Coordinates of C-alpha atoms in Angstrom, one line a residue:
Chain A
X1 CA 0.0 0.1 -0.1
X2 CA 1.5 3.5 -0.8
X3 CA 1.0 5.4 2.4
X4 CA 2.1 8.8 0.6
X5 CA -0.7 8.7 -1.2
X6 CA -3.6 10.8 -0.1
X7 CA -6.6 9.3 1.3
X8 CA -9.6 9.5 -0.9
X9 CA -12.5 11.7 0.2
X10 CA -15.0 9.3 -1.4
X11 CA -14.8 6.2 -3.6
X12 CA -17.8 4.9 -5.8
X13 CA -17.5 1.1 -5.2
X14 CA -17.1 -0.5 -8.8
X15 CA -17.9 -4.1 -9.2
X16 CA -16.4 -7.2 -8.1
X17 CA -13.1 -5.7 -6.5
X18 CA -15.0 -4.1 -3.6
X19 CA -16.7 -6.8 -1.3
X20 CA -19.9 -6.2 0.5
X21 CA -19.6 -7.3 4.3
X22 CA -21.8 -10.3 3.7
X23 CA -19.8 -11.2 0.4
X24 CA -16.7 -11.1 2.7
X25 CA -17.9 -13.0 5.5
X26 CA -19.3 -15.7 3.1
X27 CA -15.9 -16.2 1.5
X28 CA -14.3 -16.2 5.1
X29 CA -16.8 -19.0 6.0
X30 CA -16.5 -21.0 3.0
X31 CA -12.4 -20.6 3.3
X32 CA -12.5 -21.3 7.1
X33 CA -15.0 -24.4 7.0
X34 CA -13.3 -25.9 4.2
X35 CA -10.0 -25.9 5.8
X36 CA -10.9 -28.0 8.9
X37 CA -12.3 -31.4 9.6
X38 CA -16.1 -31.8 9.9
X39 CA -15.3 -32.7 13.5
X40 CA -12.3 -31.4 15.6
X41 CA -11.4 -31.6 19.1
X42 CA -9.9 -28.8 21.2
X43 CA -8.8 -28.4 24.7
X44 CA -8.9 -25.4 27.0
X45 CA -10.3 -23.9 30.1
X46 CA -13.9 -22.9 30.4
X47 CA -14.6 -19.4 30.7
X48 CA -17.5 -17.0 30.7
X49 CA -20.0 -20.1 31.0
X50 CA -23.5 -19.1 30.4
X51 CA -26.6 -21.4 30.4
X52 CA -29.9 -19.7 30.4
X53 CA -33.1 -21.2 31.4
X54 CA -31.5 -24.9 30.8
X55 CA -31.5 -24.0 27.0
X56 CA -28.1 -23.5 25.0
X57 CA -24.6 -23.2 26.7
X58 CA -22.5 -20.4 25.5
X59 CA -18.7 -20.2 26.9
X60 CA -15.2 -19.7 25.7
X61 CA -12.4 -22.1 25.7
X62 CA -9.2 -20.4 26.5
X63 CA -5.4 -21.0 27.0
X64 CA -2.8 -18.5 27.7
X65 CA -2.8 -16.6 24.4
X66 CA -6.0 -17.0 22.8
X67 CA -9.7 -17.5 23.1
X68 CA -12.4 -19.5 21.1
X69 CA -16.0 -18.9 21.5
X70 CA -18.2 -22.1 21.7
X71 CA -21.8 -22.9 21.9
X72 CA -23.5 -26.2 22.7
X73 CA -27.1 -26.5 21.9
X74 CA -30.0 -28.1 23.7
X75 CA -31.1 -30.7 23.7
X76 CA -27.7 -32.2 22.8
X77 CA -26.2 -30.4 26.0
X78 CA -28.8 -32.5 28.2
X79 CA -26.7 -35.5 27.7
X80 CA -23.8 -34.0 29.7
X81 CA -23.0 -36.1 32.9
X82 CA -21.3 -33.0 34.6
X83 CA -22.2 -29.5 35.2
X84 CA -19.6 -27.2 33.0
X85 CA -18.3 -24.6 34.8
X86 CA -15.7 -21.8 34.7
X87 CA -12.2 -22.8 35.3
X88 CA -12.8 -26.7 34.5
X89 CA -10.4 -27.8 31.7
X90 CA -12.3 -29.7 29.1
X91 CA -12.1 -31.4 25.9
X92 CA -14.8 -30.2 23.2
X93 CA -15.5 -31.7 19.9
X94 CA -17.3 -30.2 17.4
X95 CA -17.6 -28.2 14.1
X96 CA -15.8 -24.9 13.3
X97 CA -18.2 -22.2 11.8
X98 CA -18.8 -18.7 11.1
X99 CA -21.5 -16.8 12.6
X100 CA -22.1 -13.8 10.4
X101 CA -24.4 -11.9 12.5
X102 CA -21.5 -11.2 15.0
X103 CA -18.8 -11.7 12.5
X104 CA -17.3 -14.2 14.5
X105 CA -16.2 -17.8 14.4
X106 CA -17.2 -20.4 17.0
X107 CA -17.0 -24.0 17.9
X108 CA -20.3 -25.9 17.4
X109 CA -19.8 -28.3 20.3
X110 CA -21.3 -31.6 19.7
X111 CA -19.5 -33.3 23.0
X112 CA -17.7 -32.0 26.0
X113 CA -15.6 -34.1 28.2
X114 CA -13.8 -33.4 31.3
X115 CA -10.0 -33.5 30.7
X116 CA -8.7 -36.0 33.1
X117 CA -9.9 -37.5 36.7
X118 CA -8.6 -34.5 38.3
X119 CA -11.1 -32.6 36.5
X120 CA -13.8 -34.9 37.2
X121 CA -13.3 -34.5 41.0
X122 CA -13.2 -30.9 40.5
X123 CA -16.5 -30.9 39.0
X124 CA -17.7 -33.4 41.9
X125 CA -16.6 -31.1 44.4
X126 CA -18.2 -28.1 43.0
X127 CA -21.6 -29.8 42.6
X128 CA -21.3 -31.2 46.3
X129 CA -21.0 -27.7 47.6
X130 CA -23.8 -26.3 45.2
X131 CA -26.0 -29.1 46.6
X132 CA -25.0 -28.9 50.4
X133 CA -25.6 -25.2 50.3
X134 CA -29.2 -25.8 49.2
X135 CA -29.8 -28.2 52.5
X136 CA -30.0 -31.2 50.4
X137 CA -27.6 -33.1 52.9
X138 CA -28.9 -31.6 56.0
X139 CA -29.6 -34.0 58.9
X140 CA -33.1 -32.5 59.3
X141 CA -34.3 -33.6 56.0
X142 CA -33.3 -37.3 56.8
X143 CA -36.4 -39.6 57.4
X144 CA -36.2 -42.4 60.1
X145 CA -36.4 -45.8 58.8
X146 CA -39.4 -47.6 59.7
X147 CA -38.5 -50.5 62.4
X148 CA -40.5 -53.2 60.8
X149 CA -41.3 -52.4 57.2
X150 CA -43.6 -54.7 55.2
X151 CA -42.7 -53.8 51.6
X152 CA -38.9 -53.3 50.6
X153 CA -38.6 -51.3 47.3
X154 CA -35.0 -51.9 45.5
X155 CA -33.8 -49.8 42.8
X156 CA -31.0 -51.6 41.1
X157 CA -29.7 -53.8 38.3
X158 CA -32.0 -57.2 38.0
X159 CA -29.0 -59.0 37.0
X160 CA -26.4 -57.5 39.4
X161 CA -25.0 -58.9 42.5
X162 CA -26.6 -56.0 44.5
X163 CA -30.0 -57.5 44.1
X164 CA -28.7 -60.8 44.8
X165 CA -27.2 -60.0 48.0
X166 CA -30.2 -57.9 49.3
X167 CA -32.5 -60.8 48.6
X168 CA -30.5 -63.1 50.2
X169 CA -30.1 -61.0 53.3
X170 CA -33.7 -59.9 53.5
X171 CA -34.6 -63.8 53.3
X172 CA -32.4 -64.9 55.9
X173 CA -33.3 -61.9 58.6
X174 CA -37.0 -61.2 57.9
X175 CA -38.4 -64.3 55.9
X176 CA -42.1 -63.2 54.7
X177 CA -41.1 -59.4 53.5
X178 CA -42.3 -58.5 50.5
X179 CA -39.6 -57.2 47.9
X180 CA -40.4 -55.0 45.1
X181 CA -38.0 -54.4 42.4
X182 CA -37.9 -51.5 40.2
X183 CA -35.2 -52.8 37.6
X184 CA -33.1 -49.8 36.7
X185 CA -29.7 -49.2 34.8
X186 CA -27.1 -48.5 37.2
X187 CA -24.0 -47.1 35.1
X188 CA -23.4 -45.2 31.7
X189 CA -25.2 -42.4 30.1
X190 CA -29.1 -42.4 31.0
X191 CA -28.4 -44.3 34.2
X192 CA -28.8 -41.2 36.7
X193 CA -32.2 -40.4 35.0
X194 CA -33.3 -44.0 35.1
X195 CA -32.6 -44.2 38.9
X196 CA -34.4 -40.7 39.5
X197 CA -37.5 -42.0 37.6
X198 CA -37.5 -45.3 39.6
X199 CA -37.4 -43.4 42.9
X200 CA -40.4 -41.2 41.7
X201 CA -42.3 -44.2 40.6
X202 CA -42.1 -45.6 44.1
X203 CA -43.2 -42.2 45.4
X204 CA -46.0 -42.1 42.9
X205 CA -47.1 -45.7 43.7
X206 CA -46.8 -45.4 47.4
X207 CA -45.5 -49.0 46.9
X208 CA -42.7 -49.4 49.6
X209 CA -42.0 -48.7 53.3
X210 CA -38.6 -48.1 52.6
X211 CA -36.1 -48.0 49.3
X212 CA -32.7 -49.3 48.8
X213 CA -30.9 -47.9 46.2
X214 CA -27.6 -48.8 44.7
X215 CA -25.5 -51.2 42.9
X216 CA -22.4 -53.4 43.5
X217 CA -18.7 -52.3 43.3
X218 CA -17.0 -50.8 40.2
X219 CA -14.7 -47.9 39.1
X220 CA -15.3 -44.3 39.6
X221 CA -16.8 -44.0 36.0
X222 CA -19.0 -47.0 36.8
X223 CA -20.5 -45.5 39.8
X224 CA -20.7 -42.0 38.3
X225 CA -24.5 -42.1 37.9
X226 CA -24.8 -41.8 41.5
X227 CA -22.9 -38.6 41.6
X228 CA -24.9 -36.8 38.8
X229 CA -27.3 -34.3 40.0
X230 CA -30.6 -35.6 38.6
X231 CA -30.0 -39.0 40.5
X232 CA -28.6 -37.2 43.8
X233 CA -31.6 -34.7 43.8
X234 CA -34.2 -37.6 43.4
X235 CA -32.9 -39.2 46.2
X236 CA -33.1 -36.3 48.6
X237 CA -36.5 -35.4 47.2
X238 CA -37.8 -38.9 47.9
X239 CA -40.8 -39.1 50.3
X240 CA -40.1 -42.9 51.1
X241 CA -37.3 -43.3 53.4
X242 CA -34.1 -44.3 51.1
X243 CA -31.0 -46.0 51.9
X244 CA -28.2 -45.6 49.6
X245 CA -26.0 -48.8 48.7
X246 CA -23.6 -47.9 46.2
X247 CA -20.1 -49.7 45.5
X248 CA -18.0 -51.1 48.5
X249 CA -17.2 -49.5 51.9
X250 CA -14.8 -47.1 50.6
X251 CA -17.0 -45.7 47.7
X252 CA -18.5 -42.5 48.6
X253 CA -20.8 -40.7 46.1
X254 CA -23.2 -37.9 46.4
X255 CA -26.1 -40.0 46.5
X256 CA -25.0 -41.2 49.9
X257 CA -25.0 -37.8 51.1
X258 CA -28.4 -37.3 50.0
X259 CA -29.9 -40.6 51.3
X260 CA -31.6 -40.9 54.6
X261 CA -29.2 -43.7 55.6
X262 CA -26.1 -44.6 53.8
X263 CA -25.1 -48.4 53.9
X264 CA -21.5 -49.4 53.0
X265 CA -22.7 -52.2 50.5
X266 CA -25.9 -53.6 49.4
X267 CA -25.9 -56.5 52.0
X268 CA -25.5 -53.8 54.8
X269 CA -28.4 -51.9 53.5
X270 CA -30.6 -54.8 53.8
X271 CA -29.4 -55.4 57.5
X272 CA -30.0 -52.0 58.1
X273 CA -33.4 -52.1 56.8
X274 CA -34.9 -55.0 58.7
X275 CA -34.3 -56.6 62.2
X276 CA -33.9 -60.3 62.9
X277 CA -37.1 -62.2 63.0
X278 CA -36.0 -64.8 65.3
X279 CA -34.7 -62.0 68.2
X280 CA -38.5 -60.3 67.7
X281 CA -40.0 -63.6 68.0
X282 CA -38.1 -64.2 71.2
X283 CA -39.0 -60.9 72.7
X284 CA -42.7 -61.5 72.2
X285 CA -42.3 -65.0 73.5
X286 CA -40.6 -63.5 76.6
X287 CA -43.5 -60.7 77.0
X288 CA -46.2 -63.5 76.7
X289 CA -44.5 -65.5 79.6
X290 CA -44.5 -62.3 81.7
X291 CA -47.9 -61.9 81.1
X292 CA -49.1 -65.4 82.0
X293 CA -46.8 -65.4 85.1
X294 CA -48.3 -61.7 86.3
X295 CA -52.0 -63.1 85.8
X296 CA -51.3 -66.2 87.6
X297 CA -49.8 -64.4 90.4
X298 CA -53.0 -62.3 90.7
X299 CA -55.2 -65.2 90.9
X300 CA -53.2 -66.8 93.4
X301 CA -53.3 -63.6 95.6
X302 CA -56.9 -63.2 95.0
X303 CA -57.5 -66.8 96.1
X304 CA -55.7 -66.5 99.2
X305 CA -57.9 -63.4 100.0
X306 CA -61.0 -65.6 99.6
X307 CA -59.9 -68.1 102.2
X308 CA -59.1 -65.7 104.6
X309 CA -62.4 -64.2 104.0
X310 CA -64.7 -67.3 104.2
X311 CA -65.0 -67.4 107.9
X312 CA -66.7 -63.7 108.5
X313 CA -69.4 -62.1 106.7
X314 CA -73.2 -61.7 106.6
X315 CA -74.9 -64.3 104.0
X316 CA -77.3 -62.0 102.4
X317 CA -74.1 -60.5 100.6
X318 CA -71.7 -63.1 99.8
X319 CA -73.6 -65.9 98.4
X320 CA -74.6 -63.7 95.6
X321 CA -71.2 -62.1 95.0
X322 CA -69.2 -65.4 95.1
X323 CA -71.7 -66.7 92.4
X324 CA -71.1 -64.0 90.2
X325 CA -67.2 -64.4 90.8
X326 CA -67.7 -68.0 89.9
X327 CA -69.5 -67.2 86.7
X328 CA -66.5 -64.7 85.7
X329 CA -64.1 -67.1 86.5
X330 CA -65.7 -69.8 84.5
X331 CA -66.1 -67.2 81.5
X332 CA -62.4 -66.3 81.8
X333 CA -61.4 -70.1 81.9
X334 CA -63.3 -70.2 78.6
X335 CA -61.6 -67.4 76.9
X336 CA -58.1 -68.4 78.0
X337 CA -58.8 -72.1 76.6
X338 CA -59.1 -70.2 73.3
X339 CA -55.4 -69.1 73.3
X340 CA -52.6 -70.7 72.1
X341 CA -49.6 -72.5 73.6
X342 CA -48.6 -74.4 76.6
X343 CA -48.6 -71.3 79.0
X344 CA -52.2 -70.4 78.1
X345 CA -53.1 -73.9 79.0
X346 CA -51.5 -73.8 82.1
X347 CA -53.0 -70.6 82.9
X348 CA -56.6 -72.2 82.3
X349 CA -55.5 -74.8 84.7
X350 CA -54.9 -72.5 87.4
X351 CA -58.2 -70.6 86.6
X352 CA -60.0 -73.9 86.7
X353 CA -58.3 -74.4 90.4
X354 CA -59.5 -71.2 91.4
X355 CA -62.7 -71.7 90.1
X356 CA -63.1 -75.0 92.0
X357 CA -61.6 -73.4 95.3
X358 CA -64.3 -70.9 94.9
X359 CA -67.2 -73.4 94.5
X360 CA -66.1 -75.5 97.2
X361 CA -66.0 -72.7 99.6
X362 CA -69.2 -71.0 98.6
X363 CA -71.5 -71.0 101.4
X364 CA -74.3 -71.2 99.0
X365 CA -72.9 -74.8 98.0
X366 CA -73.1 -75.7 101.5
X367 CA -76.5 -74.8 102.0
X368 CA -77.4 -76.5 98.7
X369 CA -76.2 -79.7 100.1
X370 CA -79.0 -79.7 102.8
X371 CA -76.9 -78.3 105.7
X372 CA -78.5 -75.0 107.5
X373 CA -76.2 -72.3 109.4
X374 CA -77.5 -70.5 112.3
X375 CA -77.0 -66.9 112.6
X376 CA -78.0 -64.1 115.1
X377 CA -77.7 -60.3 114.0
X378 CA -76.1 -61.5 110.8
X379 CA -73.2 -63.2 112.1
X380 CA -72.9 -67.1 112.0
X381 CA -73.3 -69.1 115.3
X382 CA -70.7 -72.1 114.7
X383 CA -70.8 -73.4 118.4
X384 CA -73.6 -74.5 120.6
X385 CA -71.7 -72.7 123.4
X386 CA -72.6 -69.4 121.6
X387 CA -76.4 -70.1 121.7
X388 CA -78.1 -69.8 125.0
X389 CA -81.8 -70.9 126.1
X390 CA -84.2 -68.3 125.3
X391 CA -82.1 -66.5 122.5
X392 CA -83.5 -66.2 118.8
X393 CA -81.6 -67.1 116.1
X394 CA -82.0 -67.5 112.6
X395 CA -81.9 -70.6 110.6
X396 CA -80.5 -69.9 107.1
X397 CA -81.6 -72.5 104.4
X398 CA -80.6 -72.9 100.9
X399 CA -84.4 -71.4 100.0
X400 CA -84.9 -69.0 102.8
X401 CA -84.7 -68.2 106.4
X402 CA -86.7 -69.1 109.7
X403 CA -86.8 -67.6 113.0
X404 CA -86.0 -70.1 115.9
X405 CA -85.9 -69.7 119.7
X406 CA -83.5 -71.9 121.6
X407 CA -85.3 -73.8 124.2
X408 CA -83.0 -76.2 125.9
X409 CA -79.4 -75.1 126.6
X410 CA -78.0 -78.5 127.1
X411 CA -78.6 -80.1 123.6
X412 CA -76.4 -83.2 122.9
X413 CA -72.9 -82.6 121.2
X414 CA -73.9 -84.5 117.9
X415 CA -70.6 -84.4 116.7
X416 CA -69.3 -86.4 119.6
X417 CA -71.6 -88.9 119.2
X418 CA -70.6 -90.0 115.8
Chain B
X1 CA -64.4 -47.0 56.8
X2 CA -63.3 -48.5 60.4
X3 CA -63.1 -46.0 63.0
X4 CA -59.4 -47.1 64.0
X5 CA -57.0 -48.3 61.6
X6 CA -55.4 -51.7 61.9
X7 CA -52.5 -51.3 64.6
X8 CA -49.0 -51.9 62.8
X9 CA -46.8 -54.4 64.0
X10 CA -44.7 -51.8 65.7
X11 CA -47.5 -50.5 67.6
X12 CA -48.9 -54.0 68.7
X13 CA -45.3 -54.7 69.9
X14 CA -45.3 -51.5 72.2
X15 CA -48.9 -52.1 73.3
X16 CA -48.1 -55.7 74.3
X17 CA -45.0 -54.2 76.4
X18 CA -47.4 -51.7 78.1
X19 CA -49.9 -54.5 79.1
X20 CA -47.1 -56.9 80.6
X21 CA -46.0 -53.6 82.6
X22 CA -49.6 -53.2 83.7
X23 CA -50.0 -56.8 84.7
X24 CA -46.8 -57.0 86.6
X25 CA -47.6 -53.8 88.3
X26 CA -50.8 -55.5 89.9
X27 CA -54.3 -54.4 88.3
X28 CA -56.9 -52.8 90.6
X29 CA -59.5 -55.5 89.7
X30 CA -60.0 -58.9 88.5
X31 CA -61.9 -57.4 85.6
X32 CA -59.2 -55.0 84.8
X33 CA -56.7 -58.1 84.8
X34 CA -58.7 -60.1 82.7
X35 CA -59.4 -57.2 80.2
X36 CA -55.7 -56.7 80.0
X37 CA -55.0 -60.4 79.4
X38 CA -57.4 -60.8 76.8
X39 CA -56.0 -57.8 75.0
X40 CA -52.4 -59.5 75.3
X41 CA -53.8 -62.8 73.8
X42 CA -55.3 -61.0 70.7
X43 CA -52.2 -59.0 70.2
X44 CA -49.8 -62.0 70.6
X45 CA -52.0 -63.6 68.2
X46 CA -51.6 -60.9 65.6
X47 CA -47.9 -60.4 66.0
X48 CA -47.5 -64.3 65.6
X49 CA -49.4 -64.1 62.4
X50 CA -46.5 -61.9 60.9
X51 CA -43.8 -63.6 62.5
X52 CA -45.1 -66.7 61.2
X53 CA -45.0 -65.5 57.2
X54 CA -42.2 -67.5 55.9
X55 CA -42.3 -67.0 52.2
X56 CA -40.5 -63.9 51.2
X57 CA -42.2 -62.5 48.0
X58 CA -40.6 -60.9 45.0
X59 CA -42.3 -58.3 43.0
X60 CA -41.9 -55.8 40.2
X61 CA -42.8 -52.2 40.0
X62 CA -43.5 -51.1 36.4
X63 CA -45.9 -49.2 34.1
X64 CA -48.7 -51.3 32.1
X65 CA -49.8 -50.5 28.6
X66 CA -51.6 -47.4 29.8
X67 CA -48.7 -45.9 31.7
X68 CA -50.2 -46.7 34.9
X69 CA -47.8 -48.1 37.8
X70 CA -48.3 -51.6 39.0
X71 CA -47.0 -53.9 41.3
X72 CA -47.0 -57.3 39.7
X73 CA -45.2 -60.9 40.3
X74 CA -41.6 -60.9 39.3
X75 CA -40.8 -63.1 36.7
X76 CA -37.0 -64.1 37.1
X77 CA -36.8 -65.3 33.4
X78 CA -38.0 -61.8 32.1

């Protein structure tokens, strides 16, 4: 260019040697897009990441000296298994293109991956902090497990070791329980979403008293679904008490923080979920023995009370009361006999014994046998010596009373004669 | 609709413990003792029904052709 030449005041563009903006841009586009492969890969650090309304993602990839603008459209970006954020080192694959309205070139991203496991852990930490700040891992949110679940929901792969282990432990500890499996994909793309849907299904159907969600051991990548936001949120939101059971003892995923209880393994989850039936059976048996013993002791005490009381009271009241008691005891013996087990049979035996004692002791029974009993002023007169000549006594028969006067104070002692 | 929902296993177990404690403390009357004991017998029967269930059942939660959730028997082969 001739810098000495004066800058022209005006110029009339003539023909093909002067481009329009669009024409130049179009040539740039053709040249640029033709120069690169249909798909290329670029690594760099994410900056200026924007993701409005969960739609398209706009960001830049940068290194020390340059910046590349990127766009990752929805719905393709929904398949991402981590949350992109500024600072993350990634590898982006896509097509280089020109965007005429902005006069810029950009990478139309088709896939995005974290560069190395270090980045994976960094992304994980970031997500953990975000969810913790929302309170998803708070203790207050955690639901207590029911002590005796009748229906155990399980979200796992039907063919994996986890389901087999859970079944075995449950069948051993609490046979008779109902296990409800909702098969789910537990690794790879789509697994997190499937696990989330499975948990929602259990809530919607109200089908389980408690859930075990998990899988057997594997690599970080194998377990990754349980670190993905959609699965972790679903576990936190579950209205059914949920136990996480992912991998081995040393494996911790975000799902473990979100669950109501974390189990180190699927077998351990089943152990946490149900008690040992035999232990409970023994407790119940012990309680039943306690009840029988206490009731029998009560009866024994009552019987002694009857023996002590037999010699005193007036007749008008006691015979009727004792009859009522006898009927009560008979009814109880009948009820007791409907029970099960030796203990209840023994109990009935004791009741019958008490009933027999009541009956034998009953003054009404004595009268019914034909004897009569003398009384004065409501008190029994048991000895001739207590009845003097001229006294008025009452003779009590089974069917009524008669007033009598004592004529002779010296009647023979009948007992001595026989 | 029953006035009282059926007691859960856990509730029955707790009530049985209460009954034993009340019997051991010594009821006021024979009637009270009989009532407690009878309730204990009924509860024990219910508890034992659950304890004696021996068959672990496996079921599956899935959606039917209409998209409705249902719990059905689990076919191992399927």
